[in-house]
């Protein structure tokens, strides 16, 4: 490989949320713990981003920076056209400082306090906290789990929920965090068609869109139904592990939807280093990402084989997308909160499934976006925890 994904980088002392604050559940750990919790990767920054940031610093002034520029729009539209065949109108891009701020902006614009927002649990916890913090009602469309841990959507229940006039927005997680599904063309078309039929705005969080298994491609739902009211939230933050730079985009299917959600437009400001990083990533990061995906693929196979050999009662299906795995540990410990805390005391930090909502009990989320040596040591520590049971 051209890039060294086996490099162990010590992140202690960098104020890392993943490595120094414990993640969800308030699990305590020290500098000798290994963390597989928060969804960021432990790989060195892609050289194209490193160069872009350094080049921008060489310009010596970091003043107010307009993000509504041709180079920014061209980088975003070029990436999604090249990687997904999705032709985005640059005028329909709106820069925000994160996918979840974009999601909250969309909820605020298209609902009133007390209105329902449909989410599909188990799902990324900020979906729930965002809806609640805005005074809206969480409406759960629970995913259906098969015996093999393969999840599908409950379309019958979903249509009934979409038909309720009190429910104004649906949040789609695509690819899905934490269950790892990359939704098919048919599934996405059905969701979009049902939302359109009932006048519900579809907000699609596609932050993990680039991180699918080699040979698997996520389809932007807005590409399939550009005539509908769909808001897509995307970012290079997961793809290139630059979440700390807080840069993302909302992509709208029409100008009326953009104006209603984000206002009439005008000058948008951005962190100049974040802007440089996005342009550097989208213009020059293809080969780095392709290698990172292959490395993650290998980590996922390693995890599968290790579990089969050492902890065979853990149910695990290699995810189609993301670098996050959804492990059913209920045969060893049905209380995932207790399991996470026991792991914490054993020097390994994982995320308890309960925080992902309905269907999360008895599961943990385990992040493989890290050098394989970390995974091997972390699993050995997990095995010691389970042996106590």
mmCIF file of C-alpha atoms in Angstrom:
data_model
loop_
_atom_site.group_PDB
_atom_site.id
_atom_site.type_symbol
_atom_site.label_atom_id
_atom_site.label_comp_id
_atom_site.label_asym_id
_atom_site.label_seq_id
_atom_site.Cartn_x
_atom_site.Cartn_y
_atom_site.Cartn_z
ATOM 1 C CA UNK A 1 0.000 0.000 0.000
ATOM 2 C CA UNK A 2 1.078 3.562 -0.678
ATOM 3 C CA UNK A 3 -0.178 4.709 2.735
ATOM 4 C CA UNK A 4 0.674 3.217 6.126
ATOM 5 C CA UNK A 5 -2.546 2.405 7.948
ATOM 6 C CA UNK A 6 -0.694 0.177 10.421
ATOM 7 C CA UNK A 7 0.990 3.190 12.051
ATOM 8 C CA UNK A 8 0.064 3.458 15.754
ATOM 9 C CA UNK A 9 -0.567 7.118 16.579
ATOM 10 C CA UNK A 10 -0.807 8.089 20.228
ATOM 11 C CA UNK A 11 -3.841 10.370 20.508
ATOM 12 C CA UNK A 12 -3.594 10.894 24.264
ATOM 13 C CA UNK A 13 -2.923 14.567 24.920
ATOM 14 C CA UNK A 14 -4.842 15.778 21.846
ATOM 15 C CA UNK A 15 -8.173 16.295 23.676
ATOM 16 C CA UNK A 16 -9.569 13.421 21.621
ATOM 17 C CA UNK A 17 -13.195 12.692 22.438
ATOM 18 C CA UNK A 18 -12.665 9.082 21.412
ATOM 19 C CA UNK A 19 -9.541 8.482 23.472
ATOM 20 C CA UNK A 20 -9.798 10.888 26.398
ATOM 21 C CA UNK A 21 -13.428 11.428 27.376
ATOM 22 C CA UNK A 22 -14.816 7.916 27.275
ATOM 23 C CA UNK A 23 -17.581 8.290 24.729
ATOM 24 C CA UNK A 24 -21.177 7.365 25.410
ATOM 25 C CA UNK A 25 -22.075 5.975 28.795
ATOM 26 C CA UNK A 26 -19.461 7.930 30.734
ATOM 27 C CA UNK A 27 -17.163 4.903 30.903
ATOM 28 C CA UNK A 28 -13.962 5.804 32.706
ATOM 29 C CA UNK A 29 -10.667 4.805 31.184
ATOM 30 C CA UNK A 30 -7.018 5.791 31.477
ATOM 31 C CA UNK A 31 -4.131 6.315 29.081
ATOM 32 C CA UNK A 32 -3.556 2.573 28.772
ATOM 33 C CA UNK A 33 -7.075 1.832 27.545
ATOM 34 C CA UNK A 34 -7.885 1.115 23.909
ATOM 35 C CA UNK A 35 -10.901 2.923 22.480
ATOM 36 C CA UNK A 36 -13.283 1.591 19.838
ATOM 37 C CA UNK A 37 -16.132 3.964 20.648
ATOM 38 C CA UNK A 38 -16.580 7.361 18.984
ATOM 39 C CA UNK A 39 -16.860 7.198 15.183
ATOM 40 C CA UNK A 40 -13.555 8.562 14.060
ATOM 41 C CA UNK A 41 -10.525 6.761 12.675
ATOM 42 C CA UNK A 42 -6.993 6.546 14.024
ATOM 43 C CA UNK A 43 -5.183 6.821 10.698
ATOM 44 C CA UNK A 44 -2.750 9.590 9.784
ATOM 45 C CA UNK A 45 -4.147 12.554 7.880
ATOM 46 C CA UNK A 46 -4.294 12.065 4.102
ATOM 47 C CA UNK A 47 -1.313 13.879 2.522
ATOM 48 C CA UNK A 48 -3.563 15.825 0.126
ATOM 49 C CA UNK A 49 -5.331 17.396 3.130
ATOM 50 C CA UNK A 50 -2.085 18.011 4.990
ATOM 51 C CA UNK A 51 -0.707 19.872 1.959
ATOM 52 C CA UNK A 52 -3.896 21.885 1.464
ATOM 53 C CA UNK A 53 -3.900 23.099 5.060
ATOM 54 C CA UNK A 54 -0.181 23.953 5.016
ATOM 55 C CA UNK A 55 -0.552 25.810 1.727
ATOM 56 C CA UNK A 56 -3.410 27.820 3.190
ATOM 57 C CA UNK A 57 -1.340 28.662 6.277
ATOM 58 C CA UNK A 58 1.413 29.898 3.990
ATOM 59 C CA UNK A 59 -1.001 32.623 2.905
ATOM 60 C CA UNK A 60 -0.459 34.001 6.446
ATOM 61 C CA UNK A 61 -3.891 35.593 7.029
ATOM 62 C CA UNK A 62 -6.911 33.660 8.351
ATOM 63 C CA UNK A 63 -9.628 36.262 8.049
ATOM 64 C CA UNK A 64 -13.329 35.936 7.299
ATOM 65 C CA UNK A 65 -13.574 33.380 4.500
ATOM 66 C CA UNK A 66 -16.366 33.052 1.950
ATOM 67 C CA UNK A 67 -17.323 29.440 1.291
ATOM 68 C CA UNK A 68 -19.832 30.236 -1.459
ATOM 69 C CA UNK A 69 -17.111 30.146 -4.126
ATOM 70 C CA UNK A 70 -16.510 28.301 -7.388
ATOM 71 C CA UNK A 71 -13.555 26.284 -6.108
ATOM 72 C CA UNK A 72 -15.563 25.041 -3.132
ATOM 73 C CA UNK A 73 -18.648 24.165 -5.172
ATOM 74 C CA UNK A 74 -16.559 22.541 -7.896
ATOM 75 C CA UNK A 75 -14.790 20.336 -5.362
ATOM 76 C CA UNK A 76 -18.087 19.105 -3.895
ATOM 77 C CA UNK A 77 -19.869 18.594 -7.203
ATOM 78 C CA UNK A 78 -16.795 16.996 -8.768
ATOM 79 C CA UNK A 79 -16.464 14.442 -5.967
ATOM 80 C CA UNK A 80 -20.078 13.304 -6.053
ATOM 81 C CA UNK A 81 -20.191 13.184 -9.830
ATOM 82 C CA UNK A 82 -16.953 11.209 -10.000
ATOM 83 C CA UNK A 83 -17.677 8.789 -7.152
ATOM 84 C CA UNK A 84 -21.464 8.389 -7.411
ATOM 85 C CA UNK A 85 -22.545 9.712 -10.801
ATOM 86 C CA UNK A 86 -24.644 12.252 -8.905
ATOM 87 C CA UNK A 87 -24.809 15.560 -10.752
ATOM 88 C CA UNK A 88 -25.373 18.276 -8.147
ATOM 89 C CA UNK A 89 -26.349 21.821 -9.043
ATOM 90 C CA UNK A 90 -23.720 23.882 -7.204
ATOM 91 C CA UNK A 91 -26.311 26.539 -6.410
ATOM 92 C CA UNK A 92 -28.159 23.992 -4.260
ATOM 93 C CA UNK A 93 -25.238 23.429 -1.869
ATOM 94 C CA UNK A 94 -25.347 25.067 1.554
ATOM 95 C CA UNK A 95 -22.293 24.811 3.812
ATOM 96 C CA UNK A 96 -22.754 24.042 7.512
ATOM 97 C CA UNK A 97 -20.363 23.182 10.303
ATOM 98 C CA UNK A 98 -21.502 19.583 10.643
ATOM 99 C CA UNK A 99 -24.062 17.076 9.417
ATOM 100 C CA UNK A 100 -26.082 17.191 12.636
ATOM 101 C CA UNK A 101 -26.280 21.019 12.627
ATOM 102 C CA UNK A 102 -27.612 20.597 9.091
ATOM 103 C CA UNK A 103 -30.141 18.009 10.248
ATOM 104 C CA UNK A 104 -31.298 20.300 13.061
ATOM 105 C CA UNK A 105 -31.621 23.209 10.618
ATOM 106 C CA UNK A 106 -33.817 21.053 8.399
ATOM 107 C CA UNK A 107 -36.007 19.911 11.301
ATOM 108 C CA UNK A 108 -36.426 23.483 12.516
ATOM 109 C CA UNK A 109 -37.403 24.743 9.071
ATOM 110 C CA UNK A 110 -39.958 22.069 8.242
ATOM 111 C CA UNK A 111 -41.637 21.333 11.579
ATOM 112 C CA UNK A 112 -43.177 23.139 14.504
ATOM 113 C CA UNK A 113 -42.771 22.250 18.200
ATOM 114 C CA UNK A 114 -44.774 19.115 18.892
ATOM 115 C CA UNK A 115 -44.597 17.810 15.314
ATOM 116 C CA UNK A 116 -43.352 14.288 14.719
ATOM 117 C CA UNK A 117 -39.995 13.353 13.191
ATOM 118 C CA UNK A 118 -39.648 9.765 12.021
ATOM 119 C CA UNK A 119 -36.392 7.940 12.754
ATOM 120 C CA UNK A 120 -35.395 4.303 12.283
ATOM 121 C CA UNK A 121 -33.963 2.741 15.426
ATOM 122 C CA UNK A 122 -31.501 1.488 16.412
ATOM 123 C CA UNK A 123 -29.786 4.606 15.108
ATOM 124 C CA UNK A 124 -27.096 7.198 15.766
ATOM 125 C CA UNK A 125 -27.998 8.747 19.180
ATOM 126 C CA UNK A 126 -27.862 12.439 18.075
ATOM 127 C CA UNK A 127 -30.910 11.728 15.901
ATOM 128 C CA UNK A 128 -32.907 11.354 19.110
ATOM 129 C CA UNK A 129 -31.272 14.171 21.049
ATOM 130 C CA UNK A 130 -31.655 16.595 18.128
ATOM 131 C CA UNK A 131 -35.380 15.927 17.798
ATOM 132 C CA UNK A 132 -35.937 16.216 21.537
ATOM 133 C CA UNK A 133 -33.840 19.363 21.962
ATOM 134 C CA UNK A 134 -35.977 21.118 19.357
ATOM 135 C CA UNK A 135 -39.197 20.200 21.142
ATOM 136 C CA UNK A 136 -40.337 17.799 18.444
ATOM 137 C CA UNK A 137 -41.717 14.286 18.937
ATOM 138 C CA UNK A 138 -39.661 11.185 18.155
ATOM 139 C CA UNK A 139 -41.626 8.710 16.043
ATOM 140 C CA UNK A 140 -39.832 5.354 15.912
ATOM 141 C CA UNK A 141 -39.980 3.210 12.812
ATOM 142 C CA UNK A 142 -38.103 0.216 14.172
ATOM 143 C CA UNK A 143 -35.857 -1.665 11.776
ATOM 144 C CA UNK A 144 -36.524 -5.387 11.371
ATOM 145 C CA UNK A 145 -33.607 -7.607 12.427
ATOM 146 C CA UNK A 146 -33.238 -10.995 10.781
ATOM 147 C CA UNK A 147 -31.699 -13.993 12.525
ATOM 148 C CA UNK A 148 -28.428 -13.275 10.714
ATOM 149 C CA UNK A 149 -28.345 -9.638 11.963
ATOM 150 C CA UNK A 150 -29.362 -8.365 8.512
ATOM 151 C CA UNK A 151 -31.733 -5.428 8.913
ATOM 152 C CA UNK A 152 -34.590 -4.345 6.679
ATOM 153 C CA UNK A 153 -37.199 -1.593 6.812
ATOM 154 C CA UNK A 154 -40.775 -2.023 8.020
ATOM 155 C CA UNK A 155 -42.478 -0.278 5.115
ATOM 156 C CA UNK A 156 -46.031 -1.040 6.277
ATOM 157 C CA UNK A 157 -45.460 0.683 9.610
ATOM 158 C CA UNK A 158 -43.540 3.453 7.873
ATOM 159 C CA UNK A 159 -46.379 4.306 5.508
ATOM 160 C CA UNK A 160 -48.841 4.485 8.386
ATOM 161 C CA UNK A 161 -46.506 6.855 10.220
ATOM 162 C CA UNK A 162 -45.952 8.996 7.114
ATOM 163 C CA UNK A 163 -49.714 9.221 6.610
ATOM 164 C CA UNK A 164 -50.082 10.851 10.035
ATOM 165 C CA UNK A 165 -50.365 14.598 9.311
ATOM 166 C CA UNK A 166 -48.545 15.375 12.560
ATOM 167 C CA UNK A 167 -45.340 13.822 11.200
ATOM 168 C CA UNK A 168 -43.566 16.323 8.956
ATOM 169 C CA UNK A 169 -39.993 15.069 8.514
ATOM 170 C CA UNK A 170 -38.279 11.698 8.134
ATOM 171 C CA UNK A 171 -34.601 11.231 8.989
ATOM 172 C CA UNK A 172 -32.901 8.555 6.918
ATOM 173 C CA UNK A 173 -29.458 7.228 7.864
ATOM 174 C CA UNK A 174 -27.800 6.022 4.660
ATOM 175 C CA UNK A 175 -25.564 4.042 4.985
ATOM 176 C CA UNK A 176 -27.039 3.165 8.336
ATOM 177 C CA UNK A 177 -25.199 3.705 11.605
ATOM 178 C CA UNK A 178 -24.934 1.368 13.526
ATOM 179 C CA UNK A 179 -26.410 -1.614 11.631
ATOM 180 C CA UNK A 180 -24.203 -1.104 8.575
ATOM 181 C CA UNK A 181 -26.828 -1.450 5.840
ATOM 182 C CA UNK A 182 -26.270 0.159 2.476
ATOM 183 C CA UNK A 183 -29.842 0.527 1.319
ATOM 184 C CA UNK A 184 -30.707 -0.830 -2.120
ATOM 185 C CA UNK A 185 -32.061 1.225 -5.001
ATOM 186 C CA UNK A 186 -35.482 -0.323 -4.432
ATOM 187 C CA UNK A 187 -35.487 0.433 -0.705
ATOM 188 C CA UNK A 188 -34.457 4.035 -1.256
ATOM 189 C CA UNK A 189 -37.014 4.565 -3.990
ATOM 190 C CA UNK A 190 -39.744 3.186 -1.741
ATOM 191 C CA UNK A 191 -38.790 5.496 1.123
ATOM 192 C CA UNK A 192 -38.630 8.517 -1.164
ATOM 193 C CA UNK A 193 -41.913 7.660 -2.884
ATOM 194 C CA UNK A 194 -43.738 7.207 0.426
ATOM 195 C CA UNK A 195 -42.413 10.496 1.800
ATOM 196 C CA UNK A 196 -43.419 12.311 -1.374
ATOM 197 C CA UNK A 197 -46.856 10.693 -1.394
ATOM 198 C CA UNK A 198 -47.591 11.974 2.095
ATOM 199 C CA UNK A 199 -45.874 15.367 1.818
ATOM 200 C CA UNK A 200 -43.100 14.545 4.290
ATOM 201 C CA UNK A 201 -39.668 16.117 3.802
ATOM 202 C CA UNK A 202 -36.964 13.460 3.579
ATOM 203 C CA UNK A 203 -33.675 14.380 5.276
ATOM 204 C CA UNK A 204 -30.922 11.895 4.442
ATOM 205 C CA UNK A 205 -27.775 11.730 6.574
ATOM 206 C CA UNK A 206 -25.211 10.289 4.153
ATOM 207 C CA UNK A 207 -22.072 11.078 6.120
ATOM 208 C CA UNK A 208 -20.805 7.495 5.709
ATOM 209 C CA UNK A 209 -21.562 7.391 1.964
ATOM 210 C CA UNK A 210 -17.912 6.967 0.923
ATOM 211 C CA UNK A 211 -17.119 4.229 3.426
ATOM 212 C CA UNK A 212 -18.666 1.165 1.845
ATOM 213 C CA UNK A 213 -17.052 -2.191 1.250
ATOM 214 C CA UNK A 214 -14.965 -2.466 -1.880
ATOM 215 C CA UNK A 215 -17.373 -3.084 -4.737
ATOM 216 C CA UNK A 216 -20.383 -1.736 -2.809
ATOM 217 C CA UNK A 217 -21.656 1.727 -3.768
ATOM 218 C CA UNK A 218 -24.051 3.834 -1.748
ATOM 219 C CA UNK A 219 -26.725 5.469 -3.896
ATOM 220 C CA UNK A 220 -27.667 9.038 -2.949
ATOM 221 C CA UNK A 221 -31.430 8.957 -2.539
ATOM 222 C CA UNK A 222 -31.712 12.417 -4.102
ATOM 223 C CA UNK A 223 -30.070 11.066 -7.268
ATOM 224 C CA UNK A 224 -32.969 8.629 -7.619
ATOM 225 C CA UNK A 225 -35.740 11.154 -7.034
ATOM 226 C CA UNK A 226 -34.413 14.654 -7.848
ATOM 227 C CA UNK A 227 -37.968 15.937 -8.388
ATOM 228 C CA UNK A 228 -38.902 15.356 -4.726
ATOM 229 C CA UNK A 229 -38.191 17.507 -1.651
ATOM 230 C CA UNK A 230 -35.056 15.784 -0.345
ATOM 231 C CA UNK A 231 -32.278 17.274 1.770
ATOM 232 C CA UNK A 232 -28.999 15.354 1.744
ATOM 233 C CA UNK A 233 -26.380 16.023 4.430
ATOM 234 C CA UNK A 234 -22.835 15.055 3.471
ATOM 235 C CA UNK A 235 -19.320 15.721 4.695
ATOM 236 C CA UNK A 236 -15.711 14.642 4.191
ATOM 237 C CA UNK A 237 -15.425 14.360 7.968
ATOM 238 C CA UNK A 238 -15.937 10.582 8.312
ATOM 239 C CA UNK A 239 -14.425 9.782 4.926
ATOM 240 C CA UNK A 240 -11.106 11.481 5.648
ATOM 241 C CA UNK A 241 -11.290 11.611 9.457
ATOM 242 C CA UNK A 242 -11.430 15.405 9.724
ATOM 243 C CA UNK A 243 -14.473 15.742 11.985
ATOM 244 C CA UNK A 244 -12.570 18.209 14.151
ATOM 245 C CA UNK A 245 -12.552 20.701 11.277
ATOM 246 C CA UNK A 246 -16.361 20.869 11.331
ATOM 247 C CA UNK A 247 -17.240 21.176 7.669
ATOM 248 C CA UNK A 248 -20.286 19.688 5.941
ATOM 249 C CA UNK A 249 -22.868 20.468 3.292
ATOM 250 C CA UNK A 250 -26.595 20.327 2.832
ATOM 251 C CA UNK A 251 -27.592 19.514 -0.736
ATOM 252 C CA UNK A 252 -31.111 20.401 -1.851
ATOM 253 C CA UNK A 253 -33.136 19.102 -4.759
ATOM 254 C CA UNK A 254 -34.602 22.498 -5.642
ATOM 255 C CA UNK A 255 -34.141 26.182 -4.892
ATOM 256 C CA UNK A 256 -37.474 26.613 -3.094
ATOM 257 C CA UNK A 257 -36.462 23.893 -0.625
ATOM 258 C CA UNK A 258 -33.055 25.514 -0.152
ATOM 259 C CA UNK A 259 -34.563 28.923 0.539
ATOM 260 C CA UNK A 260 -37.150 27.577 2.978
ATOM 261 C CA UNK A 261 -34.500 25.601 4.875
ATOM 262 C CA UNK A 262 -31.467 27.871 4.803
ATOM 263 C CA UNK A 263 -32.834 31.308 3.998
ATOM 264 C CA UNK A 264 -32.327 33.365 0.833
ATOM 265 C CA UNK A 265 -28.565 32.780 0.744
ATOM 266 C CA UNK A 266 -25.909 35.443 0.531
ATOM 267 C CA UNK A 267 -22.352 35.234 1.819
ATOM 268 C CA UNK A 268 -21.516 32.147 3.861
ATOM 269 C CA UNK A 269 -18.451 32.147 6.060
ATOM 270 C CA UNK A 270 -16.266 29.155 6.856
ATOM 271 C CA UNK A 271 -13.159 28.287 8.783
ATOM 272 C CA UNK A 272 -10.457 28.892 6.138
ATOM 273 C CA UNK A 273 -8.579 25.730 7.108
ATOM 274 C CA UNK A 274 -11.767 23.671 6.918
ATOM 275 C CA UNK A 275 -12.492 25.010 3.464
ATOM 276 C CA UNK A 276 -8.949 24.208 2.327
ATOM 277 C CA UNK A 277 -9.194 20.701 3.794
ATOM 278 C CA UNK A 278 -12.461 19.940 2.002
ATOM 279 C CA UNK A 279 -11.136 21.146 -1.344
ATOM 280 C CA UNK A 280 -7.900 19.216 -0.859
ATOM 281 C CA UNK A 281 -9.762 16.047 0.107
ATOM 282 C CA UNK A 282 -12.345 16.107 -2.652
ATOM 283 C CA UNK A 283 -9.864 17.088 -5.376
ATOM 284 C CA UNK A 284 -7.027 14.767 -4.394
ATOM 285 C CA UNK A 285 -8.192 12.099 -1.966
ATOM 286 C CA UNK A 286 -9.443 9.305 -4.230
ATOM 287 C CA UNK A 287 -6.427 7.023 -3.948
ATOM 288 C CA UNK A 288 -6.110 7.500 -0.175
ATOM 289 C CA UNK A 289 -9.771 6.614 0.303
ATOM 290 C CA UNK A 290 -9.564 3.572 -1.956
ATOM 291 C CA UNK A 291 -6.673 2.219 0.102
ATOM 292 C CA UNK A 292 -8.365 3.064 3.403
ATOM 293 C CA UNK A 293 -11.460 1.142 2.317
ATOM 294 C CA UNK A 294 -9.369 -1.917 1.468
ATOM 295 C CA UNK A 295 -7.644 -1.730 4.834
ATOM 296 C CA UNK A 296 -10.975 -1.465 6.657
ATOM 297 C CA UNK A 297 -12.270 -4.415 4.618
ATOM 298 C CA UNK A 298 -9.339 -6.425 5.933
ATOM 299 C CA UNK A 299 -10.023 -5.368 9.504
ATOM 300 C CA UNK A 300 -13.637 -6.483 9.186
ATOM 301 C CA UNK A 301 -12.614 -9.912 7.911
ATOM 302 C CA UNK A 302 -10.050 -10.199 10.706
ATOM 303 C CA UNK A 303 -12.746 -9.353 13.278
ATOM 304 C CA UNK A 304 -15.132 -11.935 11.824
ATOM 305 C CA UNK A 305 -12.552 -14.715 11.823
ATOM 306 C CA UNK A 306 -11.306 -13.841 15.308
ATOM 307 C CA UNK A 307 -14.798 -13.874 16.794
ATOM 308 C CA UNK A 308 -15.639 -17.188 15.133
ATOM 309 C CA UNK A 309 -12.501 -18.729 16.608
ATOM 310 C CA UNK A 310 -12.574 -17.151 20.073
ATOM 311 C CA UNK A 311 -16.055 -15.839 20.930
ATOM 312 C CA UNK A 312 -18.379 -17.873 18.706
ATOM 313 C CA UNK A 313 -21.550 -16.818 20.514
ATOM 314 C CA UNK A 314 -21.123 -13.207 19.366
ATOM 315 C CA UNK A 315 -23.422 -12.677 16.386
ATOM 316 C CA UNK A 316 -21.851 -10.474 13.758
ATOM 317 C CA UNK A 317 -22.517 -9.687 10.122
ATOM 318 C CA UNK A 318 -19.866 -7.766 8.175
ATOM 319 C CA UNK A 319 -21.451 -4.344 7.512
ATOM 320 C CA UNK A 320 -22.032 -3.229 3.944
ATOM 321 C CA UNK A 321 -21.022 0.298 4.889
ATOM 322 C CA UNK A 322 -19.234 2.345 7.584
ATOM 323 C CA UNK A 323 -16.242 1.217 9.651
ATOM 324 C CA UNK A 324 -18.547 0.458 12.572
ATOM 325 C CA UNK A 325 -19.629 -3.044 13.567
ATOM 326 C CA UNK A 326 -22.801 -4.017 15.406
ATOM 327 C CA UNK A 327 -22.078 -6.952 17.668
ATOM 328 C CA UNK A 328 -24.767 -8.987 19.415
ATOM 329 C CA UNK A 329 -23.112 -9.964 22.701
ATOM 330 C CA UNK A 330 -26.352 -10.979 24.427
ATOM 331 C CA UNK A 331 -25.402 -14.669 24.627
ATOM 332 C CA UNK A 332 -22.569 -13.660 26.953
ATOM 333 C CA UNK A 333 -24.126 -10.596 28.623
ATOM 334 C CA UNK A 334 -27.644 -9.351 27.767
ATOM 335 C CA UNK A 335 -27.078 -6.058 29.609
ATOM 336 C CA UNK A 336 -25.007 -4.011 27.176
ATOM 337 C CA UNK A 337 -24.568 -1.162 29.657
ATOM 338 C CA UNK A 338 -23.010 -3.555 32.171
ATOM 339 C CA UNK A 339 -20.907 -5.107 29.424
ATOM 340 C CA UNK A 340 -19.557 -1.723 28.319
ATOM 341 C CA UNK A 341 -18.658 -0.800 31.891
ATOM 342 C CA UNK A 342 -16.988 -4.159 32.484
ATOM 343 C CA UNK A 343 -15.018 -3.666 29.285
ATOM 344 C CA UNK A 344 -14.021 -0.218 30.502
ATOM 345 C CA UNK A 345 -12.576 -1.720 33.634
ATOM 346 C CA UNK A 346 -10.812 -4.244 31.413
ATOM 347 C CA UNK A 347 -9.081 -1.559 29.371
ATOM 348 C CA UNK A 348 -11.283 -1.595 26.265
ATOM 349 C CA UNK A 349 -13.852 1.083 25.435
ATOM 350 C CA UNK A 350 -16.913 0.146 23.364
ATOM 351 C CA UNK A 351 -20.313 1.781 22.892
ATOM 352 C CA UNK A 352 -23.272 0.153 24.574
ATOM 353 C CA UNK A 353 -26.161 -0.622 22.275
ATOM 354 C CA UNK A 354 -28.836 0.856 24.539
ATOM 355 C CA UNK A 355 -27.971 4.417 23.509
ATOM 356 C CA UNK A 356 -29.020 3.663 19.924
ATOM 357 C CA UNK A 357 -32.651 3.218 20.968
ATOM 358 C CA UNK A 358 -35.102 0.381 20.377
ATOM 359 C CA UNK A 359 -33.365 -2.806 19.307
ATOM 360 C CA UNK A 360 -30.024 -1.854 20.835
ATOM 361 C CA UNK A 361 -30.223 -3.894 24.022
ATOM 362 C CA UNK A 362 -27.677 -6.704 24.060
ATOM 363 C CA UNK A 363 -25.491 -5.078 21.395
ATOM 364 C CA UNK A 364 -22.302 -3.052 21.309
ATOM 365 C CA UNK A 365 -20.883 -0.879 18.538
ATOM 366 C CA UNK A 366 -17.222 -1.558 17.794
ATOM 367 C CA UNK A 367 -15.100 0.730 15.574
ATOM 368 C CA UNK A 368 -12.545 -0.946 13.270
ATOM 369 C CA UNK A 369 -11.188 2.303 11.781
ATOM 370 C CA UNK A 370 -7.885 1.734 13.540
ATOM 371 C CA UNK A 371 -4.652 -0.232 13.003
ATOM 372 C CA UNK A 372 -5.200 -3.986 13.064
ATOM 373 C CA UNK A 373 -2.812 -4.359 16.002
ATOM 374 C CA UNK A 374 -5.175 -2.263 18.132
ATOM 375 C CA UNK A 375 -8.082 -4.499 17.189
ATOM 376 C CA UNK A 376 -6.168 -7.667 18.046
ATOM 377 C CA UNK A 377 -5.210 -6.354 21.494
ATOM 378 C CA UNK A 378 -8.683 -4.950 22.132
ATOM 379 C CA UNK A 379 -10.351 -8.257 21.320
ATOM 380 C CA UNK A 380 -7.963 -10.094 23.608
ATOM 381 C CA UNK A 381 -9.022 -7.756 26.421
ATOM 382 C CA UNK A 382 -12.692 -8.265 25.569
ATOM 383 C CA UNK A 383 -12.239 -12.024 25.748
ATOM 384 C CA UNK A 384 -10.841 -11.701 29.269
ATOM 385 C CA UNK A 385 -13.902 -9.708 30.296
ATOM 386 C CA UNK A 386 -16.234 -12.340 28.876
ATOM 387 C CA UNK A 387 -14.316 -15.187 30.522
ATOM 388 C CA UNK A 388 -15.295 -13.737 33.893
ATOM 389 C CA UNK A 389 -18.978 -14.316 32.988
#
